[in-house]
PDB file of C-alpha atoms and ligand atoms in Angstrom:
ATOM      1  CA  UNK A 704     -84.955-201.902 127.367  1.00 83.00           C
ATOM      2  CA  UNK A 705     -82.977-204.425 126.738  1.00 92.00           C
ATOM      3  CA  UNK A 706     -82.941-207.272 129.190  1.00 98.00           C
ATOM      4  CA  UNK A 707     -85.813-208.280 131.140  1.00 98.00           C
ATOM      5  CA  UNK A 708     -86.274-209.866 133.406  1.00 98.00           C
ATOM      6  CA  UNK A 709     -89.084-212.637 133.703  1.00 98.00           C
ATOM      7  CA  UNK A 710     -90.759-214.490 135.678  1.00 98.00           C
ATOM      8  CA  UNK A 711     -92.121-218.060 133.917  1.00 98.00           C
ATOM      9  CA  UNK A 712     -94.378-219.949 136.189  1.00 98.00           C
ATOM     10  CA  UNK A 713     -94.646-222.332 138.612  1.00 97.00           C
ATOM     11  CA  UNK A 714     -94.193-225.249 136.110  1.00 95.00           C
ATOM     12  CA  UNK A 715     -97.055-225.751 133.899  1.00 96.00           C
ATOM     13  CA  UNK A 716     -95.798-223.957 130.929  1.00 97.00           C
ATOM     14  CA  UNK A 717     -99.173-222.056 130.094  1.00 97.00           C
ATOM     15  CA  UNK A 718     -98.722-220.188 133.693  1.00 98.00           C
ATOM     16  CA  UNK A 719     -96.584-217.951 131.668  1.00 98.00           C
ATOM     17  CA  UNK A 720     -97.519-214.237 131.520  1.00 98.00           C
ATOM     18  CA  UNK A 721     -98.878-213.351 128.445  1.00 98.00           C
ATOM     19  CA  UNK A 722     -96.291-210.321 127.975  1.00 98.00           C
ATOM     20  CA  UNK A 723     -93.516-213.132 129.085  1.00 98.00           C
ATOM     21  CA  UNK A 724     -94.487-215.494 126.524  1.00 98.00           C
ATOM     22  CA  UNK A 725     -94.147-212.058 123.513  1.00 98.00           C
ATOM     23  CA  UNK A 726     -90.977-211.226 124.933  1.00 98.00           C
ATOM     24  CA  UNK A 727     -89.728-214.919 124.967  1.00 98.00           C
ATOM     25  CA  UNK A 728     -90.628-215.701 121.321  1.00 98.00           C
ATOM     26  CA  UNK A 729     -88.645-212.262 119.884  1.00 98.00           C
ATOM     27  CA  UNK A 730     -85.631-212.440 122.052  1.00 98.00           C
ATOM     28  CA  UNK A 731     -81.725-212.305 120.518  1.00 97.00           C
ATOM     29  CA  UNK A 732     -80.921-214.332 123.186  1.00 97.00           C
ATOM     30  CA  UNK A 733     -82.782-216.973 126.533  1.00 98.00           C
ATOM     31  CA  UNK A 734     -80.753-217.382 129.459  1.00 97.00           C
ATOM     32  CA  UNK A 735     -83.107-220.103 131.779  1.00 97.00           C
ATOM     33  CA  UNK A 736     -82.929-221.167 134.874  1.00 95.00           C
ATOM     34  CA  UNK A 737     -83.549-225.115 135.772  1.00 91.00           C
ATOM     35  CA  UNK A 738     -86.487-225.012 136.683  1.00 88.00           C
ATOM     36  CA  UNK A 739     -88.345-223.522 133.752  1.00 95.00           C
ATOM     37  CA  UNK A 740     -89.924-225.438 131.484  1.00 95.00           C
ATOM     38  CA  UNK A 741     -88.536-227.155 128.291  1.00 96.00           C
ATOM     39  CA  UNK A 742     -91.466-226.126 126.204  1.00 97.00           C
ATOM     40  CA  UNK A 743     -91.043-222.457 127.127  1.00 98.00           C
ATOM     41  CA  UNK A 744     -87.537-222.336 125.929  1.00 98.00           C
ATOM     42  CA  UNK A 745     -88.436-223.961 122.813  1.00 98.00           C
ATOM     43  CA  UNK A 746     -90.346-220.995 122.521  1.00 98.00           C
ATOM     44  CA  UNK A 747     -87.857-218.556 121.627  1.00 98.00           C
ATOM     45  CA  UNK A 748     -86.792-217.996 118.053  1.00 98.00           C
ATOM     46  CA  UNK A 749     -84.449-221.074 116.260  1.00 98.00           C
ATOM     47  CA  UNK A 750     -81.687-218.389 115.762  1.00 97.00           C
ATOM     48  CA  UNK A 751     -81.773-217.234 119.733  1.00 98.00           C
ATOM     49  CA  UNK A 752     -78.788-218.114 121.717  1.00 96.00           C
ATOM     50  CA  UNK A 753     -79.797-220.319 124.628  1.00 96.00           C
ATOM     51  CA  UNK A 754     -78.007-220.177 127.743  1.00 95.00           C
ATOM     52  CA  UNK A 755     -78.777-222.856 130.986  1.00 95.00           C
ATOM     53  CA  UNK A 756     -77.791-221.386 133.935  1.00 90.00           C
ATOM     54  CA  UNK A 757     -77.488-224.535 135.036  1.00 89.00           C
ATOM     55  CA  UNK A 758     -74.083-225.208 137.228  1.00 88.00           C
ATOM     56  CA  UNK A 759     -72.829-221.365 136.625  1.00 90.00           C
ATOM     57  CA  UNK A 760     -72.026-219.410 138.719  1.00 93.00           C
ATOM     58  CA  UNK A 761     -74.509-216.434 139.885  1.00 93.00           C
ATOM     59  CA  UNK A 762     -71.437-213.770 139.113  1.00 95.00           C
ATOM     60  CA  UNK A 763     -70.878-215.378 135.722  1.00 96.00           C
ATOM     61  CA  UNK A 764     -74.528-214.876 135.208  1.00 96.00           C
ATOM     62  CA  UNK A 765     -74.660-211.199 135.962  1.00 96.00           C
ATOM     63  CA  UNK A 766     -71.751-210.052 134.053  1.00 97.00           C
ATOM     64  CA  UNK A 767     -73.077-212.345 130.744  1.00 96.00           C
ATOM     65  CA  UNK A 768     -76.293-210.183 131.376  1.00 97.00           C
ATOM     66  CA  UNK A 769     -74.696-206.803 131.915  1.00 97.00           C
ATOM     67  CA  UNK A 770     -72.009-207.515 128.452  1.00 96.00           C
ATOM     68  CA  UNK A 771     -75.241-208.895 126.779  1.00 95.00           C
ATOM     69  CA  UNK A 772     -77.193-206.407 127.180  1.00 96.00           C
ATOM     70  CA  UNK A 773     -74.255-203.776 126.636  1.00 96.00           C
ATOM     71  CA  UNK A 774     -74.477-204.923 122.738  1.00 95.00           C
ATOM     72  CA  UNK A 775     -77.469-203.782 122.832  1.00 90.00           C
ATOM     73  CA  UNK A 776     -79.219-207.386 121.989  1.00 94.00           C
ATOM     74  CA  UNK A 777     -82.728-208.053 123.299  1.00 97.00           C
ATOM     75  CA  UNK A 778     -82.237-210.793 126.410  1.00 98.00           C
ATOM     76  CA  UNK A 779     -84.990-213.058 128.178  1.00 98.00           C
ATOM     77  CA  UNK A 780     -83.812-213.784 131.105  1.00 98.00           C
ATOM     78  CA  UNK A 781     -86.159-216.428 132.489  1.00 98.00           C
ATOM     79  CA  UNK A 782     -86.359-217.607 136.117  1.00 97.00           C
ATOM     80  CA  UNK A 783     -89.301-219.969 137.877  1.00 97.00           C
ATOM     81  CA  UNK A 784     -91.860-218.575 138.969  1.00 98.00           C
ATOM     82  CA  UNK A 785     -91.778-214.627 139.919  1.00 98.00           C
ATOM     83  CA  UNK A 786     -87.553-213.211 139.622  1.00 98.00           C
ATOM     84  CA  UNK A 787     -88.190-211.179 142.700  1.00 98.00           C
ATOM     85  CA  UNK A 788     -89.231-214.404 144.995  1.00 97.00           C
ATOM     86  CA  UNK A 789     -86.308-216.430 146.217  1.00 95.00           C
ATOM     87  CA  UNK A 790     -85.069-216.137 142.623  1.00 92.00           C
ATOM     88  CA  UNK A 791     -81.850-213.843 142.728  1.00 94.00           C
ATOM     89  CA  UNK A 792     -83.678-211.464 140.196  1.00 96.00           C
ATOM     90  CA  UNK A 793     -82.507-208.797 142.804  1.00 97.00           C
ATOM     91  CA  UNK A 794     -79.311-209.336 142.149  1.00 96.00           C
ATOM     92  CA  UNK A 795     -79.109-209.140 138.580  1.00 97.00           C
ATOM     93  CA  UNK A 796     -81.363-206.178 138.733  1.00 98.00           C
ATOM     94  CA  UNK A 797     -78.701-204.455 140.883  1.00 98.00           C
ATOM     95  CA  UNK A 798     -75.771-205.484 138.803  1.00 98.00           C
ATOM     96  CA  UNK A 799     -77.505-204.259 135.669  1.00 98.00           C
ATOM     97  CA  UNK A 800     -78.561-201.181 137.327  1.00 98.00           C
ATOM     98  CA  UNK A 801     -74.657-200.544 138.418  1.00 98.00           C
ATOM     99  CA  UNK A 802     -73.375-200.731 134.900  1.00 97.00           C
ATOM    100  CA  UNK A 803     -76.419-198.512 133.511  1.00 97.00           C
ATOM    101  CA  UNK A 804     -78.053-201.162 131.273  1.00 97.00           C
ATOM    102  CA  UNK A 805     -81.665-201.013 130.590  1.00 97.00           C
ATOM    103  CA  UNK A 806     -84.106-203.529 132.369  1.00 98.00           C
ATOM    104  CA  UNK A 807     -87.440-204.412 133.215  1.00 98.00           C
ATOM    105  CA  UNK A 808     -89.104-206.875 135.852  1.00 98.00           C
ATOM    106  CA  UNK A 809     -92.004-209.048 134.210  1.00 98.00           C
ATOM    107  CA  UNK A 810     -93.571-210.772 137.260  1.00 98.00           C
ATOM    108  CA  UNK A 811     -94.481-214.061 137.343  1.00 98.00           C
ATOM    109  CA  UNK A 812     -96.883-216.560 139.026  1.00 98.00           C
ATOM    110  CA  UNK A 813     -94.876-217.532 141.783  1.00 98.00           C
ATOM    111  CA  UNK A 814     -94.899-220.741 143.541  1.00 98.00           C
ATOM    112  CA  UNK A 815     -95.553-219.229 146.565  1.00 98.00           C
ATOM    113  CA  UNK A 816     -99.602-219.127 146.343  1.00 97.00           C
ATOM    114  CA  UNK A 817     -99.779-221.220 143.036  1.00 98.00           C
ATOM    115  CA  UNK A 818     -98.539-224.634 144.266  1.00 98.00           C
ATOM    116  CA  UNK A 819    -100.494-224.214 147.111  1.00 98.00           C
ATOM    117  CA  UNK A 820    -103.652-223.150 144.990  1.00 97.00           C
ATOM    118  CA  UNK A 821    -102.898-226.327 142.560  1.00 95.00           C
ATOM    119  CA  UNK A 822    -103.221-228.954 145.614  1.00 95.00           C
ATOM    120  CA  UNK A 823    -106.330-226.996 146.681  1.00 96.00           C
ATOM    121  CA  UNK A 824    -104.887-225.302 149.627  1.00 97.00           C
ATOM    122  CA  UNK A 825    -105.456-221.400 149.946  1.00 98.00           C
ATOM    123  CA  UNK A 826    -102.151-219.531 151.532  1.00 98.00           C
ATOM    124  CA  UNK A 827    -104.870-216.794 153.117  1.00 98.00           C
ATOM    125  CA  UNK A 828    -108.692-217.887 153.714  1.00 98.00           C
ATOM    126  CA  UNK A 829    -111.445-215.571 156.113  1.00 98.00           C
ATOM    127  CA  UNK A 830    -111.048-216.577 159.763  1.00 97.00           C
ATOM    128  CA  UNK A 831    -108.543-218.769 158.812  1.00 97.00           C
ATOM    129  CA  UNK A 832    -105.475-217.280 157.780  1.00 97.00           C
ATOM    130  CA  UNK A 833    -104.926-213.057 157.549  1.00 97.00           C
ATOM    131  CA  UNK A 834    -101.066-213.928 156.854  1.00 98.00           C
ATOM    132  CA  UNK A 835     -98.725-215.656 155.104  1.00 98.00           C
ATOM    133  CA  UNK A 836     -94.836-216.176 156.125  1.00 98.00           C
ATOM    134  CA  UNK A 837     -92.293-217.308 153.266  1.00 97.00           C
ATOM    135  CA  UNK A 838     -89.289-218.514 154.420  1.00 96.00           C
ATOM    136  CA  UNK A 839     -86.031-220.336 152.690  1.00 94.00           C
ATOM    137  CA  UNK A 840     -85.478-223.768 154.531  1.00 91.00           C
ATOM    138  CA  UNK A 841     -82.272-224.308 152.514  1.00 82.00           C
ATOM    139  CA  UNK A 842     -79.705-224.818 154.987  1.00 69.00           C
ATOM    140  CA  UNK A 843     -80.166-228.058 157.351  1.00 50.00           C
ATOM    141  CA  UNK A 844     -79.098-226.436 160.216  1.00 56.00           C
ATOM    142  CA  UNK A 845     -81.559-223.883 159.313  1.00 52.00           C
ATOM    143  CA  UNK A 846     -79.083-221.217 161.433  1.00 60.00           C
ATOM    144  CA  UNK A 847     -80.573-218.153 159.055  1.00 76.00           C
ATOM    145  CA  UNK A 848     -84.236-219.001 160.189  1.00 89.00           C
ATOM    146  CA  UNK A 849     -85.457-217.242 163.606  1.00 92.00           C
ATOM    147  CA  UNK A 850     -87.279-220.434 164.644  1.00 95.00           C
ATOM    148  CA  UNK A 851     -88.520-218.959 167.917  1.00 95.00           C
ATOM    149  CA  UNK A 852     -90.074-216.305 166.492  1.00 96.00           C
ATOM    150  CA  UNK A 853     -91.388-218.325 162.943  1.00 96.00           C
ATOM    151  CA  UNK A 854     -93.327-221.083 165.667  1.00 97.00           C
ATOM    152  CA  UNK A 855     -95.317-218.349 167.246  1.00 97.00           C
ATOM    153  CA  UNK A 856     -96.083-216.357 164.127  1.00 97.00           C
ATOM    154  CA  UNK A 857    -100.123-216.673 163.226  1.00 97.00           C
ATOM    155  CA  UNK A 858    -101.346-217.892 160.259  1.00 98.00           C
ATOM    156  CA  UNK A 859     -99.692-219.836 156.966  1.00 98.00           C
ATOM    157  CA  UNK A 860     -96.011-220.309 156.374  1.00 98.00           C
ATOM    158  CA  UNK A 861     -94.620-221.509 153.535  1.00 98.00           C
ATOM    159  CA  UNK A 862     -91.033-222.938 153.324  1.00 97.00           C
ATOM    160  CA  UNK A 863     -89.841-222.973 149.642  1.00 97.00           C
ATOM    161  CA  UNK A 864     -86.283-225.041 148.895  1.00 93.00           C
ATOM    162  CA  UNK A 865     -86.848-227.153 152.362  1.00 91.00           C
ATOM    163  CA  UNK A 866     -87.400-230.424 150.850  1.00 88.00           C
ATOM    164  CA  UNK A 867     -84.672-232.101 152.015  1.00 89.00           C
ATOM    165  CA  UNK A 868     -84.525-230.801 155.314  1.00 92.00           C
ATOM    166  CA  UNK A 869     -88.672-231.517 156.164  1.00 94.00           C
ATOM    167  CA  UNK A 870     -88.312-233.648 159.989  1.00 95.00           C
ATOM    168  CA  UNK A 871     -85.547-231.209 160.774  1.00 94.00           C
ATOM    169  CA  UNK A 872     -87.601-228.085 159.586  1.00 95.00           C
ATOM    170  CA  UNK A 873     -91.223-229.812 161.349  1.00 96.00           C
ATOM    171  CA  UNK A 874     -88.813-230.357 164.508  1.00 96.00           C
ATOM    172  CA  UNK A 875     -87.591-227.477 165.013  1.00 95.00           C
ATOM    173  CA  UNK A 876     -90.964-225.429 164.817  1.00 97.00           C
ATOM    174  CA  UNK A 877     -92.254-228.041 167.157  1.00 98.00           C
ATOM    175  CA  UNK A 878     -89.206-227.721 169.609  1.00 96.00           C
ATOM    176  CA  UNK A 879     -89.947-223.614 169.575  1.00 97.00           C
ATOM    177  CA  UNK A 880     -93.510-224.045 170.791  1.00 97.00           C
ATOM    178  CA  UNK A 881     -95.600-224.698 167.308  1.00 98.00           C
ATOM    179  CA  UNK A 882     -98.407-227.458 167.713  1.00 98.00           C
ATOM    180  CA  UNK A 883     -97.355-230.771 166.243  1.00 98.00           C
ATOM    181  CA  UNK A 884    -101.052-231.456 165.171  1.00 98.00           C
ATOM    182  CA  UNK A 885    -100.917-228.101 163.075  1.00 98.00           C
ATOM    183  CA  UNK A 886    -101.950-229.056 159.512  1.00 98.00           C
ATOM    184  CA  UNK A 887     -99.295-229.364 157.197  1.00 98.00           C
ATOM    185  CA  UNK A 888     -98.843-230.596 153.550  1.00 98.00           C
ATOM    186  CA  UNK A 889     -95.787-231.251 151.333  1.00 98.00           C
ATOM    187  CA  UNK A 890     -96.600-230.584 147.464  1.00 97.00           C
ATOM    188  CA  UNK A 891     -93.977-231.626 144.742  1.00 97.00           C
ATOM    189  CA  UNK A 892     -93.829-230.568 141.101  1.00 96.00           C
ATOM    190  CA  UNK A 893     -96.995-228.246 141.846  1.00 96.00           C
ATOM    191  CA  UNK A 894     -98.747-227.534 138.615  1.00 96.00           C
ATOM    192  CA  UNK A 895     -97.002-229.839 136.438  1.00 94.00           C
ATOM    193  CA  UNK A 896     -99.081-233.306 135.545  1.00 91.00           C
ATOM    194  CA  UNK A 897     -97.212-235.437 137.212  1.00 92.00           C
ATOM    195  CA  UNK A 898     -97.709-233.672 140.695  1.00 94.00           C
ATOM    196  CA  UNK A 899     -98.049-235.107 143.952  1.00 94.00           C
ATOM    197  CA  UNK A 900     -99.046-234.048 147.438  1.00 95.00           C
ATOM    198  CA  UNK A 901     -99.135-235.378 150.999  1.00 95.00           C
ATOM    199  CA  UNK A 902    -100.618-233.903 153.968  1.00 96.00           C
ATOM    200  CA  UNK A 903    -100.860-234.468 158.083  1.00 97.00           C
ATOM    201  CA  UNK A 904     -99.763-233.249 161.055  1.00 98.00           C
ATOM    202  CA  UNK A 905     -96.599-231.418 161.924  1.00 98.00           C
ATOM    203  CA  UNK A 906     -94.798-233.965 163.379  1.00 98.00           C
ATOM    204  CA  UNK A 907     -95.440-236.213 160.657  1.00 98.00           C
ATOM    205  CA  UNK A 908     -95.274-234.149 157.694  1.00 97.00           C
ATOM    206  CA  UNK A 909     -90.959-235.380 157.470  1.00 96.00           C
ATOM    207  CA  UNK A 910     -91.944-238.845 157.314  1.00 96.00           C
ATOM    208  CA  UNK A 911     -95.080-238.631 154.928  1.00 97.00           C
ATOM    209  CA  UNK A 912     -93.121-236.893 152.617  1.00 97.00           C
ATOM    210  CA  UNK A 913     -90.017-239.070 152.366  1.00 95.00           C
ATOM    211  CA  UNK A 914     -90.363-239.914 149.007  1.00 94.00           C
ATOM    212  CA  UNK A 915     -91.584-236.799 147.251  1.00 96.00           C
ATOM    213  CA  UNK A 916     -89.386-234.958 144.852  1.00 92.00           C
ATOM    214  CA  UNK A 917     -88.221-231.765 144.237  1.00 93.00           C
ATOM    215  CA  UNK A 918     -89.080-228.768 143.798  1.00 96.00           C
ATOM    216  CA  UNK A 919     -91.231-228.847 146.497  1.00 97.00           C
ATOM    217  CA  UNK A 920     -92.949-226.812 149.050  1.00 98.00           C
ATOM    218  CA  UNK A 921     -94.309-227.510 152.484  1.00 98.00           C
ATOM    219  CA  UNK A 922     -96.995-225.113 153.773  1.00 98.00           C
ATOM    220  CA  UNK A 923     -97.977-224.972 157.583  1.00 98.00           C
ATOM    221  CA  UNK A 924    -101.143-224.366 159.084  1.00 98.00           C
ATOM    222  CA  UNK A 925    -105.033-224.155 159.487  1.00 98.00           C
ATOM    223  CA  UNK A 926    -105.350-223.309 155.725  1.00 98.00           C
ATOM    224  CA  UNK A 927    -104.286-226.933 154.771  1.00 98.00           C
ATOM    225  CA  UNK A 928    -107.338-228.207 156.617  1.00 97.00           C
ATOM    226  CA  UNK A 929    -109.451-225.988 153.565  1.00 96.00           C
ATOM    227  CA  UNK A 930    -107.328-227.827 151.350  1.00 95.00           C
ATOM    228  CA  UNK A 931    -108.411-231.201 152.648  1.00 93.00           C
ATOM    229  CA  UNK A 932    -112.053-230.100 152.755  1.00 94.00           C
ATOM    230  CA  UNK A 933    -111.747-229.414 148.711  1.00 94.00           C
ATOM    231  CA  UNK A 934    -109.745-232.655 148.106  1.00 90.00           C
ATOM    232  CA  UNK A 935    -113.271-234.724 147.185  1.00 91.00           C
ATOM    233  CA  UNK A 936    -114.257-231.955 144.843  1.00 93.00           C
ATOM    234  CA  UNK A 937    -110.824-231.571 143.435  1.00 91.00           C
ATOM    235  CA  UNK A 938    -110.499-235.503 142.844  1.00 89.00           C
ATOM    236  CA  UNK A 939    -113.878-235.191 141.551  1.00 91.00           C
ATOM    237  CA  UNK A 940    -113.001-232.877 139.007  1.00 89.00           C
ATOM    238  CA  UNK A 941    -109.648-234.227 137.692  1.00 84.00           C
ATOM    239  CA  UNK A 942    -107.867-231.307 138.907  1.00 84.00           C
ATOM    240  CA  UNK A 943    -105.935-233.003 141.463  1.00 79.00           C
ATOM    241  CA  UNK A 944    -104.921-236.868 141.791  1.00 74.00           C
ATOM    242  CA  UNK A 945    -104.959-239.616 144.478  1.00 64.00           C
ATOM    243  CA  UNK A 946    -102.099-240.421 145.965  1.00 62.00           C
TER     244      UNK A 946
HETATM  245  C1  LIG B1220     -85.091-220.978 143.963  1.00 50.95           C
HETATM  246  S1  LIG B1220     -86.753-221.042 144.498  1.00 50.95           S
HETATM  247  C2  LIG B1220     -87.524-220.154 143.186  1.00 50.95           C
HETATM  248  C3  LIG B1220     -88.904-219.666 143.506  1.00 50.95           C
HETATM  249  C4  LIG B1220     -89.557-218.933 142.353  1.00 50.95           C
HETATM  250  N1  LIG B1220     -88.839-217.705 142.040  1.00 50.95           N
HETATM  251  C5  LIG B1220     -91.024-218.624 142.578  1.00 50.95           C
HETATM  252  O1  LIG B1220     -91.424-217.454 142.675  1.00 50.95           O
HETATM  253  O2  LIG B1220     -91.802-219.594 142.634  1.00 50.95           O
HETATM  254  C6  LIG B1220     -87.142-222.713 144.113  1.00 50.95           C
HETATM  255  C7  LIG B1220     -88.110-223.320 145.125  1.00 50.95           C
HETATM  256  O3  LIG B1220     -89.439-222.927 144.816  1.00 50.95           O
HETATM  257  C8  LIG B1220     -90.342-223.978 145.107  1.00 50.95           C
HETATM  258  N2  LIG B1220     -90.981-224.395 143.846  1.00 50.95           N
HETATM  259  C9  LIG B1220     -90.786-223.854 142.630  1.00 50.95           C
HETATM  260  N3  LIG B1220     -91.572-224.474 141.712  1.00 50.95           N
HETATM  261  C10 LIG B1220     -92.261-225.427 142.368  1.00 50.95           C
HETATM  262  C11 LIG B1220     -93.228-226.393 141.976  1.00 50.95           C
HETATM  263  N4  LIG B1220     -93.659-226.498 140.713  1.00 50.95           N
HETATM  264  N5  LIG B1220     -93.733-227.216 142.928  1.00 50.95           N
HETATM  265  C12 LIG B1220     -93.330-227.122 144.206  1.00 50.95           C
HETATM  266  N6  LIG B1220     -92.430-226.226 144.639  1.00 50.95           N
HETATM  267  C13 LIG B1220     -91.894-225.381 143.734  1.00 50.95           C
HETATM  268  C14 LIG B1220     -89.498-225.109 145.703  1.00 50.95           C
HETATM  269  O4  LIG B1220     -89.493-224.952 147.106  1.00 50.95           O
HETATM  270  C15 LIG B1220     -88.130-224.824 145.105  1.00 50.95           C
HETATM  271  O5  LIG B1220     -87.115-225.397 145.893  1.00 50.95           O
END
């Protein structure tokens, strides 16, 4: 093999896999994404090239990895979370695969239950919650999302990427038939110290959140109720601060 592909967290740079973190610190070469973690790319060896793929474009990306990894040098590339969630590891998968380089997938802890998890809030719980929809809410006008059918879907949603678009995102669900006193909470920077979460209903969610930064996630429904339940406990503990 020689580039894999791995996932590095939610944010908190010790919610690395363990075979990530080996891979990482023996690399020829690191090419990171944003949102991974300054202390994980420190982790690779002095004489590693280090490549941000910050501001480049995704085809640039792919054809560094496939003439990388045609020399025959061993490549990290490192993505948030898991490569195969919202994080274009797909692609590069299928770009290596087209020009017969070796590859492997190292999962990662993905965002998707982790930042959730972090603020207390479990994506699935027993009578709760028996599913979970993820959904991008990256475009504003939110024309790739089937809204009718996402407000009468059971159970938890999760919208990664919607941070900027929250009242639009809460009103549309609302305008399609969803309950605007559903549960819903905003968390930003999940995992990281300096985290911080809101939570209320639906139709307030937009406006509670205002000031939260990104990344951030916003997870919908009856599970975020759980999450409130375990806020004393959490507080109690450390594990999660007032707001
Ligand atoms: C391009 S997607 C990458 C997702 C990643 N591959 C994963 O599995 O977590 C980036 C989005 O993930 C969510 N996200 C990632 N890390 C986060 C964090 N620490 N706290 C809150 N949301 C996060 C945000 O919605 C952000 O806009």
């Amino acid at each position: 093999v020689t580039v894999y592909l791995v996932g590095a967290g939610p944010g908190d740079p010790t919610l690395i896999t363990a075979k990530g973190l080996d891979l990482i610190r023996s690399c020829d070469v690191l090419v990171y994404d944003v949102l991974v973690s300054p202390e994980l790319v420190d982790e690779a060896p002095t004489d590693a090239l280090r490549v941000s793929r910050e501001n480049v474009d995704q085809a640039v990306i792919n054809a560094l990895l496939v003439d990388l990894g045609q020399r025959g040098l061993e490549i990290v590339r490192l993505k948030g979370g898991d490569p195969f969630i919202f994080g274009r590891g797909g692609e590069e998968a299928l770009a290596l695969a087209a020009a017969d380089v070796p590859f492997e997938v190292v999962p990662g802890v993905s965002a998707l239950s982790a930042v959730p998890a972090s603020a207390g809030i479990p994506i699935t719980h027993r009578g709760v919650s028996a599913q979970v929809t993820l959904v991008s809410g990256h475009s504003a006008k939110g024309d790739e999302l089937d809204y009718a059918h996402l407000a009468k879907t059971p159970g938890t949603l999760v919208v990664f990427m919607g941070v900027m678009h929250l009242p639009q995102i809460a009103a549309r669900l609302i305008e399609h038939g969803k309950d605007s006193s559903t549960p819903a909470a905003v968390i930003s920077r999940g995992t990281h110290s300096d985290s911080e979460s809101v939570s209320g209903a639906l139709h307030e969610i937009g406006q509670l959140a205002a000031d939260l930064s990104s990344p951030a996630l916003l997870v919908v429904g009856d599970v975020v109720a759980v999450g409130t339940q375990l806020a004393p406990a959490l507080l109690a503990a450390g594990t999660i601060s007032a707001r």
